[in-house]
Each structure stands twice: as C-alpha cells, then as structure tokens.
Coordinates of C-alpha atoms (C1' of nucleotides) in Angstrom, one line a residue:
Chain A
X1 CA -47.0 3.4 -21.5
X2 CA -48.6 6.7 -22.5
X3 CA -51.4 8.0 -20.4
X4 CA -53.2 11.3 -20.3
X5 CA -51.9 14.6 -19.2
X6 CA -52.7 16.3 -15.9
X7 CA -52.4 15.1 -12.4
X8 CA -54.6 12.0 -12.9
X9 CA -54.9 9.1 -10.5
X10 CA -52.5 7.1 -12.5
X11 CA -49.8 9.8 -12.2
X12 CA -50.2 9.7 -8.4
X13 CA -49.8 5.9 -8.4
X14 CA -46.8 6.1 -10.6
X15 CA -45.3 8.6 -8.2
X16 CA -46.2 6.3 -5.2
X17 CA -44.3 3.4 -6.8
X18 CA -41.2 5.5 -7.2
X19 CA -41.5 6.8 -3.7
X20 CA -42.0 3.3 -2.4
X21 CA -38.8 2.2 -4.1
X22 CA -36.9 5.1 -2.6
X23 CA -38.1 4.1 0.9
X24 CA -37.3 0.5 0.4
X25 CA -33.8 1.4 -0.7
X26 CA -33.2 2.8 2.8
X27 CA -33.4 -0.6 4.3
X28 CA -33.0 -3.2 1.5
X29 CA -30.4 -3.6 -1.3
X30 CA -31.7 -3.1 -4.8
X31 CA -31.3 -6.7 -5.7
X32 CA -33.8 -7.7 -3.1
X33 CA -36.5 -5.3 -4.1
X34 CA -39.3 -7.2 -5.8
X35 CA -42.2 -6.1 -7.9
X36 CA -44.4 -7.5 -5.2
X37 CA -43.1 -5.1 -2.6
X38 CA -43.3 -2.1 -4.9
X39 CA -46.9 -2.9 -5.7
X40 CA -47.8 -3.5 -2.1
X41 CA -46.2 -0.3 -1.1
X42 CA -48.1 1.6 -3.7
X43 CA -51.4 -0.1 -2.7
X44 CA -52.0 -2.0 -5.9
X45 CA -51.7 -5.7 -7.0
X46 CA -48.6 -7.1 -8.6
X47 CA -50.1 -7.3 -12.0
X48 CA -51.3 -3.7 -11.9
X49 CA -47.7 -2.7 -11.4
X50 CA -47.0 -3.6 -15.0
X51 CA -49.5 -1.0 -16.1
X52 CA -47.0 1.6 -14.9
X53 CA -43.6 0.2 -15.4
X54 CA -42.1 -2.5 -17.5
X55 CA -40.1 -3.9 -14.7
X56 CA -38.4 -3.2 -11.3
X57 CA -35.4 -1.9 -13.2
X58 CA -37.5 0.7 -14.9
X59 CA -38.5 2.2 -11.6
X60 CA -34.9 2.3 -10.4
X61 CA -33.9 3.9 -13.6
X62 CA -36.4 6.7 -13.0
X63 CA -34.8 7.2 -9.6
X64 CA -31.3 7.1 -11.0
X65 CA -32.2 9.8 -13.5
X66 CA -33.0 12.2 -10.7
X67 CA -29.7 11.5 -9.0
X68 CA -27.7 11.7 -12.1
X69 CA -28.7 15.3 -12.5
X70 CA -27.5 16.2 -9.1
X71 CA -24.2 14.5 -9.8
X72 CA -23.6 16.4 -12.9
X73 CA -24.2 19.7 -11.2
X74 CA -21.9 18.6 -8.4
X75 CA -19.0 18.0 -10.7
X76 CA -19.4 21.1 -12.8
X77 CA -17.8 23.3 -10.2
X78 CA -14.5 21.7 -10.6
X79 CA -14.8 20.4 -14.2
X80 CA -15.4 23.8 -15.6
X81 CA -12.7 25.5 -13.6
X82 CA -9.0 25.8 -14.5
X83 CA -5.7 25.5 -12.7
X84 CA -4.9 23.6 -9.5
X85 CA -7.9 24.7 -7.4
X86 CA -7.8 22.7 -4.1
X87 CA -11.0 24.3 -2.7
X88 CA -13.1 23.7 -5.8
X89 CA -11.9 20.1 -6.0
X90 CA -12.8 19.4 -2.4
X91 CA -16.1 21.1 -2.6
X92 CA -17.1 19.0 -5.6
X93 CA -15.9 15.9 -3.9
X94 CA -17.9 16.8 -0.8
X95 CA -21.2 17.0 -2.8
X96 CA -20.4 13.7 -4.4
X97 CA -19.8 12.2 -1.0
X98 CA -23.2 13.4 0.2
X99 CA -24.9 11.8 -2.8
X100 CA -23.1 8.5 -2.0
X101 CA -24.2 8.8 1.5
X102 CA -27.8 9.4 0.6
X103 CA -28.2 7.0 -2.4
X104 CA -25.3 4.6 -1.9
X105 CA -27.2 1.4 -1.9
X106 CA -28.6 2.3 -5.4
X107 CA -25.5 4.0 -6.7
X108 CA -23.1 1.2 -5.8
X109 CA -24.6 -1.5 -8.1
X110 CA -25.5 1.1 -10.7
X111 CA -22.1 2.7 -11.0
X112 CA -19.7 0.1 -9.8
X113 CA -21.4 -3.1 -10.7
X114 CA -22.0 -4.4 -14.2
X115 CA -25.6 -5.5 -14.0
X116 CA -27.1 -5.2 -17.4
X117 CA -30.1 -3.4 -16.0
X118 CA -28.1 -0.3 -15.2
X119 CA -25.9 -0.4 -18.3
X120 CA -27.6 2.6 -19.8
X121 CA -27.3 4.8 -16.7
X122 CA -23.8 3.7 -16.1
X123 CA -22.4 4.5 -19.5
X124 CA -24.2 7.8 -19.6
X125 CA -22.9 9.0 -16.3
X126 CA -19.5 7.5 -16.1
X127 CA -18.6 8.2 -19.7
X128 CA -19.9 11.7 -19.4
X129 CA -17.8 12.3 -16.3
X130 CA -14.7 10.8 -17.9
X131 CA -15.1 12.9 -21.1
X132 CA -15.3 16.1 -19.1
X133 CA -12.4 15.2 -16.8
X134 CA -10.3 14.4 -19.8
X135 CA -11.1 17.7 -21.4
X136 CA -10.1 19.5 -18.2
X137 CA -6.8 17.7 -18.1
X138 CA -6.2 18.5 -21.7
X139 CA -6.7 22.2 -21.1
X140 CA -4.3 22.2 -18.2
X141 CA -1.6 20.6 -20.3
X142 CA -2.2 22.7 -23.3
X143 CA -1.7 25.8 -21.2
X144 CA 1.3 24.5 -19.5
X145 CA -0.1 24.2 -16.0
X146 CA 0.2 20.4 -16.0
X147 CA 3.1 18.2 -17.2
X148 CA 2.6 15.6 -19.9
X149 CA 1.9 12.0 -18.9
X150 CA -0.4 9.2 -19.8
X151 CA -3.1 10.0 -22.4
X152 CA -5.6 12.4 -20.9
X153 CA -8.6 10.1 -21.4
X154 CA -6.9 7.1 -19.8
X155 CA -5.8 9.2 -16.9
X156 CA -9.3 10.7 -16.5
X157 CA -10.8 7.3 -16.6
X158 CA -8.5 6.0 -13.9
X159 CA -9.1 9.0 -11.6
X160 CA -12.9 9.0 -12.1
X161 CA -13.1 5.3 -11.3
X162 CA -10.9 5.7 -8.3
X163 CA -13.1 8.5 -7.0
X164 CA -16.3 6.4 -7.5
X165 CA -14.7 3.4 -5.8
X166 CA -13.4 5.3 -2.8
X167 CA -16.5 7.4 -2.2
X168 CA -18.7 4.4 -2.6
X169 CA -17.3 2.8 0.5
X170 CA -16.3 5.9 2.6
X171 CA -17.7 9.4 2.5
X172 CA -15.6 10.8 5.4
X173 CA -13.6 14.0 5.1
X174 CA -10.5 11.8 5.3
X175 CA -11.6 9.9 2.2
X176 CA -12.3 13.1 0.4
X177 CA -8.9 14.4 1.2
X178 CA -7.2 11.3 0.0
X179 CA -9.1 11.5 -3.3
X180 CA -8.2 15.1 -3.7
X181 CA -4.5 14.4 -3.1
X182 CA -4.3 11.5 -5.5
X183 CA -6.1 13.5 -8.2
X184 CA -3.9 16.5 -7.7
X185 CA -0.7 14.5 -7.7
X186 CA -1.7 12.4 -10.7
X187 CA -2.5 15.4 -12.8
X188 CA 0.1 18.0 -11.7
X189 CA 2.7 15.5 -10.6
Chain B
X1 CA -7.1 -48.9 -16.4
X2 CA -8.2 -45.7 -15.0
X3 CA -8.4 -46.9 -11.4
X4 CA -4.9 -45.6 -10.9
X5 CA -6.5 -42.3 -10.3
X6 CA -6.7 -41.6 -6.6
X7 CA -9.8 -39.8 -7.4
X8 CA -13.1 -41.4 -6.6
X9 CA -16.0 -41.1 -9.0
X10 CA -17.4 -38.3 -6.9
X11 CA -14.2 -36.3 -7.0
X12 CA -14.2 -36.5 -10.7
X13 CA -17.7 -35.3 -10.9
X14 CA -17.0 -32.4 -8.6
X15 CA -14.1 -31.5 -10.8
X16 CA -16.3 -31.8 -13.9
X17 CA -18.7 -29.3 -12.4
X18 CA -16.0 -26.7 -11.7
X19 CA -14.6 -27.2 -15.2
X20 CA -18.0 -26.8 -16.7
X21 CA -18.3 -23.5 -14.8
X22 CA -15.0 -22.4 -16.1
X23 CA -16.0 -23.1 -19.7
X24 CA -19.4 -21.5 -19.4
X25 CA -17.8 -18.4 -18.1
X26 CA -16.0 -18.0 -21.4
X27 CA -19.2 -17.3 -23.1
X28 CA -21.8 -16.4 -20.4
X29 CA -21.8 -13.9 -17.5
X30 CA -21.8 -15.4 -14.0
X31 CA -25.3 -14.2 -13.3
X32 CA -26.6 -16.3 -16.2
X33 CA -25.1 -19.5 -15.2
X34 CA -27.7 -21.8 -13.8
X35 CA -27.5 -25.0 -11.7
X36 CA -29.2 -26.7 -14.6
X37 CA -26.4 -25.9 -17.0
X38 CA -23.7 -26.8 -14.6
X39 CA -25.4 -30.2 -13.9
X40 CA -26.0 -30.8 -17.6
X41 CA -22.4 -30.0 -18.4
X42 CA -21.1 -32.4 -15.8
X43 CA -23.6 -35.1 -17.0
X44 CA -25.8 -35.3 -13.9
X45 CA -29.3 -34.3 -13.0
X46 CA -30.0 -31.0 -11.4
X47 CA -30.8 -32.5 -8.1
X48 CA -27.6 -34.5 -8.1
X49 CA -25.7 -31.2 -8.3
X50 CA -26.7 -30.5 -4.8
X51 CA -24.9 -33.5 -3.6
X52 CA -21.7 -31.8 -4.5
X53 CA -22.3 -28.1 -4.0
X54 CA -24.7 -26.0 -1.9
X55 CA -25.3 -23.6 -4.7
X56 CA -24.0 -22.1 -7.9
X57 CA -22.1 -19.6 -5.8
X58 CA -20.2 -22.3 -4.1
X59 CA -18.9 -23.5 -7.4
X60 CA -17.8 -20.0 -8.4
X61 CA -16.2 -19.6 -5.0
X62 CA -14.1 -22.6 -5.6
X63 CA -13.0 -21.2 -8.9
X64 CA -12.2 -17.8 -7.4
X65 CA -10.0 -19.4 -4.8
X66 CA -7.8 -20.8 -7.5
X67 CA -7.6 -17.4 -9.1
X68 CA -7.0 -15.6 -5.8
X69 CA -3.8 -17.5 -5.3
X70 CA -2.4 -16.4 -8.7
X71 CA -3.3 -12.8 -7.9
X72 CA -1.4 -12.9 -4.6
X73 CA 1.7 -14.3 -6.2
X74 CA 1.4 -11.7 -9.0
X75 CA 1.4 -8.8 -6.5
X76 CA 4.2 -10.1 -4.3
X77 CA 6.8 -9.0 -6.8
X78 CA 6.1 -5.4 -6.2
X79 CA 4.6 -5.5 -2.7
X80 CA 7.7 -7.1 -1.2
X81 CA 10.1 -4.7 -3.0
X82 CA 11.3 -1.3 -1.9
X83 CA 12.0 2.0 -3.6
X84 CA 10.5 3.4 -6.8
X85 CA 10.9 0.3 -9.0
X86 CA 9.2 1.0 -12.3
X87 CA 10.0 -2.4 -13.8
X88 CA 8.7 -4.4 -10.9
X89 CA 5.5 -2.4 -10.7
X90 CA 4.8 -2.8 -14.4
X91 CA 5.6 -6.5 -14.3
X92 CA 3.2 -7.1 -11.4
X93 CA 0.5 -5.0 -13.2
X94 CA 1.1 -7.1 -16.4
X95 CA 0.4 -10.3 -14.6
X96 CA -2.7 -8.8 -13.1
X97 CA -3.8 -7.7 -16.5
X98 CA -3.4 -11.2 -17.8
X99 CA -5.7 -12.5 -15.0
X100 CA -8.3 -10.0 -15.8
X101 CA -8.2 -10.9 -19.4
X102 CA -8.5 -14.6 -18.6
X103 CA -11.1 -14.5 -15.8
X104 CA -12.6 -11.0 -16.2
X105 CA -16.1 -12.1 -16.5
X106 CA -15.9 -13.7 -13.0
X107 CA -13.6 -11.2 -11.4
X108 CA -15.6 -8.2 -12.3
X109 CA -18.7 -9.0 -10.3
X110 CA -16.5 -10.7 -7.6
X111 CA -14.1 -7.8 -7.0
X112 CA -16.0 -4.8 -8.3
X113 CA -19.6 -5.6 -7.6
X114 CA -21.2 -6.0 -4.2
X115 CA -23.1 -9.2 -4.6
X116 CA -23.4 -10.9 -1.2
X117 CA -22.4 -14.2 -2.7
X118 CA -18.9 -13.0 -3.3
X119 CA -18.5 -11.0 -0.1
X120 CA -16.1 -13.5 1.4
X121 CA -13.8 -13.6 -1.5
X122 CA -13.9 -9.9 -2.0
X123 CA -13.0 -8.9 1.5
X124 CA -10.3 -11.5 1.7
X125 CA -8.6 -10.5 -1.5
X126 CA -9.2 -6.8 -1.6
X127 CA -8.4 -6.2 2.1
X128 CA -5.3 -8.4 1.8
X129 CA -4.1 -6.4 -1.1
X130 CA -4.8 -3.1 0.6
X131 CA -3.1 -4.1 3.8
X132 CA 0.1 -5.1 2.0
X133 CA 0.1 -2.0 -0.2
X134 CA -0.4 0.2 2.9
X135 CA 2.6 -1.5 4.5
X136 CA 4.7 -1.0 1.4
X137 CA 3.8 2.7 1.4
X138 CA 4.5 2.9 5.1
X139 CA 8.0 1.5 4.6
X140 CA 8.8 3.9 1.9
X141 CA 7.8 6.9 4.0
X142 CA 9.6 5.6 7.1
X143 CA 12.8 5.4 5.2
X144 CA 12.4 8.8 3.6
X145 CA 11.9 7.6 0.0
X146 CA 8.4 8.9 -0.2
X147 CA 6.9 12.1 1.1
X148 CA 4.1 12.2 3.7
X149 CA 0.6 12.6 2.5
X150 CA -2.8 11.0 3.1
X151 CA -2.9 8.2 5.7
X152 CA -1.2 5.2 4.1
X153 CA -4.1 2.8 4.4
X154 CA -6.5 5.3 2.8
X155 CA -4.0 5.9 0.0
X156 CA -3.5 2.2 -0.5
X157 CA -7.2 1.7 -0.7
X158 CA -7.6 4.3 -3.3
X159 CA -4.8 3.0 -5.5
X160 CA -5.8 -0.6 -5.2
X161 CA -9.4 0.2 -6.1
X162 CA -8.2 2.3 -9.0
X163 CA -6.0 -0.5 -10.3
X164 CA -8.9 -3.0 -10.1
X165 CA -11.3 -0.7 -11.8
X166 CA -9.0 0.2 -14.6
X167 CA -7.7 -3.2 -15.4
X168 CA -11.2 -4.6 -15.2
X169 CA -12.2 -2.8 -18.3
X170 CA -8.9 -2.5 -20.1
X171 CA -5.9 -4.7 -20.0
X172 CA -3.8 -3.0 -22.7
X173 CA -0.2 -1.9 -22.2
X174 CA -1.5 1.6 -22.3
X175 CA -3.8 1.0 -19.3
X176 CA -1.0 -0.6 -17.4
X177 CA 1.2 2.4 -18.0
X178 CA -1.5 4.7 -16.8
X179 CA -2.0 2.7 -13.6
X180 CA 1.8 2.7 -13.1
X181 CA 2.1 6.4 -13.5
X182 CA -0.8 7.2 -11.2
X183 CA 0.5 4.9 -8.5
X184 CA 4.0 6.3 -8.7
X185 CA 2.9 9.9 -8.7
X186 CA 0.5 9.3 -5.9
X187 CA 3.1 7.7 -3.7
X188 CA 6.2 9.5 -4.6
X189 CA 4.5 12.8 -5.5
Chain C
dG1 C1' -15.6 -62.5 -5.3
dG2 C1' -19.3 -61.2 -2.3
dG3 C1' -21.9 -58.3 0.6
dA4 C1' -22.5 -54.4 3.9
dA5 C1' -21.7 -49.6 4.2
dT6 C1' -21.8 -45.5 2.0
dA7 C1' -21.6 -42.7 -2.1
dA8 C1' -24.2 -41.0 -5.8
dT9 C1' -28.4 -40.4 -8.5
dC10 C1' -32.9 -39.1 -9.6
dG11 C1' -38.0 -37.6 -9.8
dA12 C1' -41.4 -35.4 -7.4
dC13 C1' -42.5 -31.4 -4.6
dA14 C1' -42.6 -27.0 -2.7
dT15 C1' -41.4 -22.1 -3.1
dA16 C1' -40.4 -17.5 -5.1
dG17 C1' -40.3 -14.3 -8.7
dC18 C1' -41.3 -12.7 -13.3
dG19 C1' -44.2 -11.2 -17.0
dT20 C1' -48.8 -11.8 -19.9
dC21 C1' -53.7 -12.1 -21.0
dG22 C1' -58.5 -11.3 -21.0
dA23 C1' -62.1 -9.8 -18.4
dT24 C1' -63.8 -6.3 -15.4
dT25 C1' -64.4 -1.8 -13.0
dA26 C1' -63.4 3.1 -12.3
dT27 C1' -62.3 7.8 -14.1
dT28 C1' -62.5 11.5 -17.0
dG29 C1' -63.3 14.7 -20.7
dT30 C1' -66.8 16.7 -23.1
Chain D
dA1 C1' -74.4 11.4 -18.5
dC2 C1' -72.0 8.4 -20.9
dA3 C1' -68.7 6.7 -24.2
dA4 C1' -63.7 6.3 -24.3
dT5 C1' -60.0 5.0 -22.1
dA6 C1' -57.4 4.5 -17.8
dA7 C1' -56.7 1.4 -14.2
dT8 C1' -57.2 -3.0 -11.7
dC9 C1' -57.1 -7.8 -10.9
dG10 C1' -56.9 -13.0 -10.9
dA11 C1' -55.5 -16.8 -13.3
dC12 C1' -51.7 -18.7 -16.1
dG13 C1' -47.3 -20.2 -17.7
dC14 C1' -42.5 -19.8 -17.2
dT15 C1' -37.8 -20.2 -15.1
dA16 C1' -35.0 -21.0 -11.4
dT17 C1' -34.0 -22.5 -6.7
dG18 C1' -33.6 -25.9 -3.1
dT19 C1' -35.4 -30.2 -0.4
dC20 C1' -36.9 -35.2 0.4
dG21 C1' -37.3 -39.9 0.2
dA22 C1' -36.5 -43.7 -2.4
dT23 C1' -33.4 -46.0 -5.4
dT24 C1' -29.1 -47.6 -7.6
dA25 C1' -24.1 -47.7 -8.0
dT26 C1' -19.3 -47.9 -6.0
dT27 C1' -16.1 -49.0 -2.7
dC28 C1' -13.9 -51.2 0.7
dC29 C1' -12.7 -55.0 3.3
dC30 C1' -12.9 -59.9 4.5

DNA sequence: GGGAATAATCGACATAGCGTCGATTATTGT
DNA sequence: ACAATAATCGACGCTATGTCGATTATTCCC
C-alpha cells in the first residue's frame, strides 16, 4: 500500500475514491455502500479498487479520521475550561451538532453502533472524550466548584454517551439546550 | 408418548430454530449468525429454514419480542411510581442491568445500533420507554415535586438513551448508581 | 387403519458481494 | 528512451442470501 511521493495519478484516484464515498454517504447508509459503487464512482474496475484500499471500511476510516479531528477541536473549548460556563458548553455542543448534521449517516454507526469495522475509531474518539471529560469533572471537584458524586469517569462516560445519543438523532437548538442542562445538573447538582 | 404435546412437528422445529439462535448468541454476535447455522442447529436444511422464517432477522425479532416484555415489566416499577424514590429507581435499573447482561449481544445492535432489521423493535421499545418516562416527569412537575427545565419529552429522551448506553457496556452496581444519580439530578435538580 | 389434504423437506438455481491472482498496460524518474 | 514500478483488469473461488419445483412425511377425519 506504499506508492511514490508527489501528486501522482494514483494519489488522484485514491482521493477520488474517498470523495465518492463522501458523496454516496449523502444518500445511502454506510452499510449499503459497496466496493462496486466506490470503484465505479472513481472510474476504475472493482478489482482495481483493491490496489488502493484493503476494503470499504478502510475508505470510511479515512473519512472518519478527518471528522475526528474536527470533533476534538470542537470539544476543546469546553473541556479545557473551568467552572460552570454555560456559554462555552453550548458553543461546543453547537459545533458537535453541526458535525452530526453533516456526517450523521457515517457517525451514527461509527460512534453508536458496535460494528467491528469501526471499533478502532470508536474507542479512540469515545475514550478520548471520556477521559478528558472525567479530568474536567475531577478538576471542578478538587477545587470545590462541584459536589462529590459518582466516580468521575463513570459520570463522564454517562454524559458523553448521552450527548452522542441525543445529538445523533436531533441537532436542534432545543436538543442542545437539553444536553446542556442535563450535563450541568449532573455535574454541579 | 410425546403426542400429548399440542405442538405439531412444525411448531417444535420453529421453537428449535429460536432456541438455536438464543444459544448461538451466547458465543457469537448477531451479525455473524447465518441461516446455515440456524438451520443446522435445528436439524434441517438451509432451504427448509425458509419454510419457518423469512430471514435471520425474523428469528431475532421473535427473540426480541420475548425480551421486550421483560423490559417493560422491569421499568413499570419506577415509571408508575411518583416522587423521588431512590429504591424503586435502583431496583428497576437493576433488572434492566440483568437483561443487558443476559441478552446484551442482541440488545446492543437492536437498541443502540441503527440496523434497518431492528427498526421496528427499536422504535417500539425506545419510544414506549421515552413516552412513559416523559409522562412520569410531567407528573412530578405538575405536582411541584420537580422544578421546570427542558421539555419533558426531550429530557426523557436524553435520560433513556443515557441509561441504555451506560448499561449496554457496564452492568455493575457502580454503573447503576451512576445512572440513578444522573437521572435524579437531571429531574429534581 | 387408510387415504386425501397439507405440512415439511430438500437440491438445484440464481444473485450479490467480497477478496485474490496473474497477466497486461500505462506512468514516471532519471 | 526505457527500465522500474505503478496501475488496471478479467477471471476465479468463496460465502451468504433467497426462490422454485419436486418430493416425502404428518395429520386429520371417516
């Protein structure tokens, strides 16, 4: 899977495959994307596809990596802060909501499902999130801004999963507000 | 000697297929169960399988229906109550946890995933749950036991999804406690 | 207990998707 | 310009799904 450097023909094809995937995802769920269609979209035969990627999942993984980066940046605004900061929380949730709106059909199976093919992405993103959220809660408690309660990592886990599940199905301002209130009440009682 | 069963041969076979599915699920994820294995387990040929069920999914649906009933009973204890009742809440969560422990490998894709094959079961169970939880919250607020906050159905949705997501991956007493605290704080602030 | 109706079974087909191989053609760096 | 290697393809073999038509086993009722 290692080809030469530079903007060679192969690089363009590889890109075309990923772009095709992105487009297909606008109208078709990930499970129904086939190697056939990806190859056709990129203008090559099905068997040629395997010159570029090991499988359909590999293509989606590439796409997910791009999204994961955005998600992490989105979260940082609140995760790195301190104290009950309603504005920062809602802003971070808003960016998250936008990502779900744009990439929902891929993110849903990847983050909510349990398909083996997304296991890598899922554990990286979800666990990363949970770890940072737990740290945030820990700081608040240590400095007396939040009361004690369930273990910080369990609580973080519950809230992160809640957030994913809610935004996955509804990205409205109302949904964001609900998430924000639950998070705030759960942490600051 | 065994004619005293009201069950015809076909009924027994049908049962055998469902039982085979149940057993297979103990060691294999739902996605890897094939019609072949179900048929083999029930002692018939693959094509005979289709005399009994339309597809693998139909078998799993049958299994899910049995589980759904247990879930609903489990929840009733808390959903039908009133006031902040820590014991009832924890007891209901405990039964839920047991169901996840026993049937997790089937419940996870069915309730958390978005596979089309489980869409019916999912909407029935999840929406039923949410509706009842929303009503419960509404009653608490109406009678002044809980403060206002996000719309009751949105809040119920968030909490139900949180509960599913948490128990899906961890059925420990600790996890139950965390769920209980988040739910209590979110509703009663 | 016997025989028609119907329940149950199976093998052979047809279809869709995946991934691999070996042979062939196009690109590219020097 | 020409060897090295990147890129392409068709033909296979595999697994799984679902359908048909023909056949055999069970039931039910007289």
